[in-house]
Tab-separated table of C-alpha atoms in Angstrom:
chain	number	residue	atom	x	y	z
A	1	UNK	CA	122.378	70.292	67.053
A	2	UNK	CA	120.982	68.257	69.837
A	3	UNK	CA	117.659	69.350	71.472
A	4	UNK	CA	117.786	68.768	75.374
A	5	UNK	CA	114.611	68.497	78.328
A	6	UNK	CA	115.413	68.343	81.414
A	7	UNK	CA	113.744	67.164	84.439
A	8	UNK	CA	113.583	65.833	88.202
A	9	UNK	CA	113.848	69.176	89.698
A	10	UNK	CA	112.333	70.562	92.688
A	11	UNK	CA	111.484	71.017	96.417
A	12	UNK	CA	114.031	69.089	99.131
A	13	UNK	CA	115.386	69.568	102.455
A	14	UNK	CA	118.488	70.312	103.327
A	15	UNK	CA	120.969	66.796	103.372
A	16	UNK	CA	118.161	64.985	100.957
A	17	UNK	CA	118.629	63.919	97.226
A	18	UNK	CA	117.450	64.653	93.911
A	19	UNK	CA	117.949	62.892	90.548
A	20	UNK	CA	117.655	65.348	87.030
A	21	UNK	CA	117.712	63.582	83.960
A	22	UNK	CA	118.398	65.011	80.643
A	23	UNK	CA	116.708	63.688	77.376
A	24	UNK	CA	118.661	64.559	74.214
A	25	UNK	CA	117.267	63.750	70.397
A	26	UNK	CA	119.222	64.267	67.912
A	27	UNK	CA	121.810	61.647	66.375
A	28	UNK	CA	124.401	63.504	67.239
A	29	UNK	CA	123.892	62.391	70.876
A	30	UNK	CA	126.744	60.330	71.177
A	31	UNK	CA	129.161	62.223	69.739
A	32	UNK	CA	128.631	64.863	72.506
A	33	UNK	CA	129.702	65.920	75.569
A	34	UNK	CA	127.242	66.438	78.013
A	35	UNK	CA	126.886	68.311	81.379
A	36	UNK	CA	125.137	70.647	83.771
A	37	UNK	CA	125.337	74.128	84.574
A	38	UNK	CA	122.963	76.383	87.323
A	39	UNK	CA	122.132	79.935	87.751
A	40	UNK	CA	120.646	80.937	91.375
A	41	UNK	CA	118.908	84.357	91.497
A	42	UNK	CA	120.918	87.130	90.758
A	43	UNK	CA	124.142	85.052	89.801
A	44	UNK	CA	125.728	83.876	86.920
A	45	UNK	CA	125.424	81.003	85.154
A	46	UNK	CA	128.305	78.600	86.449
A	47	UNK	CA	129.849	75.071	85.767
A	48	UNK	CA	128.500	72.065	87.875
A	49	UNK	CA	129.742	68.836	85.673
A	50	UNK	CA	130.831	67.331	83.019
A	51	UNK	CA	130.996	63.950	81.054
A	52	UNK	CA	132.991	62.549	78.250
A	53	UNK	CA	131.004	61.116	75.120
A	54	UNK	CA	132.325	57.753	76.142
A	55	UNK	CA	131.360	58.348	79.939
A	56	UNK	CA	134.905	57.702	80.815
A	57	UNK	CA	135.970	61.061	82.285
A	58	UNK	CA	133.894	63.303	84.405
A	59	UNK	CA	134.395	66.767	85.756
A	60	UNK	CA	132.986	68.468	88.834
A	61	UNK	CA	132.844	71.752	90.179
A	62	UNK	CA	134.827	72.014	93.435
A	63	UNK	CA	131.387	72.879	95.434
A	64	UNK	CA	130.020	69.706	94.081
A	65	UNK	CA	132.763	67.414	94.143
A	66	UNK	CA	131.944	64.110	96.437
A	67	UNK	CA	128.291	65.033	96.765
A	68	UNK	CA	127.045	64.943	93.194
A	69	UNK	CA	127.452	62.562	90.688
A	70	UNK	CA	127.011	62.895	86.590
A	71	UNK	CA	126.458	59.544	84.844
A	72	UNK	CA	125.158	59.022	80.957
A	73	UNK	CA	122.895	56.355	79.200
A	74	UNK	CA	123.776	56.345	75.501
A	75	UNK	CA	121.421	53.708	74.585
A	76	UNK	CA	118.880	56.112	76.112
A	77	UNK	CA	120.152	59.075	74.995
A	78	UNK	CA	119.553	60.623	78.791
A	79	UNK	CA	122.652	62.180	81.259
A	80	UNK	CA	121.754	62.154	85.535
A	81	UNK	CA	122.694	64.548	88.195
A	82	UNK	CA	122.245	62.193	91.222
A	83	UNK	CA	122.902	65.090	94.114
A	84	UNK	CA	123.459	63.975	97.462
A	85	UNK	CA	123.741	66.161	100.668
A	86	UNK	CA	121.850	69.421	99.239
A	87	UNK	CA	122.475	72.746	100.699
A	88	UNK	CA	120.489	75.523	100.453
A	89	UNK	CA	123.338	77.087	98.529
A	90	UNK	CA	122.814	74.710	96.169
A	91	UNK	CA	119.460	76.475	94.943
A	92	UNK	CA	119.196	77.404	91.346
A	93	UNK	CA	117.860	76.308	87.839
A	94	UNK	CA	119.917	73.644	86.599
A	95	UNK	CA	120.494	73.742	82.958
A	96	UNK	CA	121.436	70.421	80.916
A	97	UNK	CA	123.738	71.385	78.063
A	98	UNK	CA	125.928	69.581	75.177
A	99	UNK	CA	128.620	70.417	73.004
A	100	UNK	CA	131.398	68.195	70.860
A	101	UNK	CA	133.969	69.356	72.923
A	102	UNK	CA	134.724	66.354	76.129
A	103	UNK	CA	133.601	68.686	78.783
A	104	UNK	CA	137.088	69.298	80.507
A	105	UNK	CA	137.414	72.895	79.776
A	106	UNK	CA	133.782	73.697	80.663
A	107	UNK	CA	134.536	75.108	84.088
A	108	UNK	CA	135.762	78.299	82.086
A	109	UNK	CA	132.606	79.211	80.709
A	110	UNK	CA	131.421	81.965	79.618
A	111	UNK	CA	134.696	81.785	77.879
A	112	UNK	CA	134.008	78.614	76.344
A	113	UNK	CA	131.225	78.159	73.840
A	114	UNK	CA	128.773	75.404	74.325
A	115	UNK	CA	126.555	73.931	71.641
A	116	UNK	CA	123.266	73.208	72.917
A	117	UNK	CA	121.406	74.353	76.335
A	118	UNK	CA	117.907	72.682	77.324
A	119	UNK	CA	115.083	75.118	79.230
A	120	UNK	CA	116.056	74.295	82.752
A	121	UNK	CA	114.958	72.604	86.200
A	122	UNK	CA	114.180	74.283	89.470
A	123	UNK	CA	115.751	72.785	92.194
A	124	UNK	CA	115.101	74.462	95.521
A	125	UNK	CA	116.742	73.357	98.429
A	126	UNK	CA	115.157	74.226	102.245
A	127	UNK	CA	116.995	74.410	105.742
């Protein structure tokens, strides 16, 4: 099991940036896939991104693709959401998450079952 905080959320503006961060314990860490998921207000949870154990493949969500970016430190055991060009659409709690699986089939979930979830980030995007 891998115990996950996230943080960097919060307030922008519409076309600014925000950069969440992830910090995992757990020796395990490397081993796992890591990623991010959000839930705005009265919506599911849904799939953001993805990235390998190695760091060599990354997934996105379609709605994300070319604006955000997923990277992953192993030597600091921390993942990063860099998010370019927010929307306000793009307003929910962001959820860090990590599971031995490499993250490709991760834009099925719920169907898929993923290990470990951390308590979440607000980030609010204004117009």
């Amino acid at each position: 099991q891998v115990h996950l905080v996230e943080s960097g959320g919060g307030l922008v503006q519409a076309g600014g940036s925000l950069r969440l961060s992830c910090a995992a314990s757990g020796r395990s860490f490397r081993n796992y896939a890591m990623g991010w998921f959000r839930q705005a207000p009265g919506k599911g949870r849904e799939f953001v991104s993805a990235i390998s154990w190695s760091g060599g493949s990354t997934y996105y969500a379609a709605s994300v693709k070319g604006r955000f970016s997923i990277t992953r430190d192993n030597a600091k055991n921390t993942v990063y959401l860099q998010m370019n060009g927010l929307k306000p659409e793009d307003t929910a709690a962001y959820y860090c998450t990590a599971d031995p699986s490499d993250g490709s089939t991760w834009y099925r979930y719920p169907s898929v079952d993923l290990a470990s979830w951390g308590q979440g980030t607000q980030v609010t995007v204004s117009s």
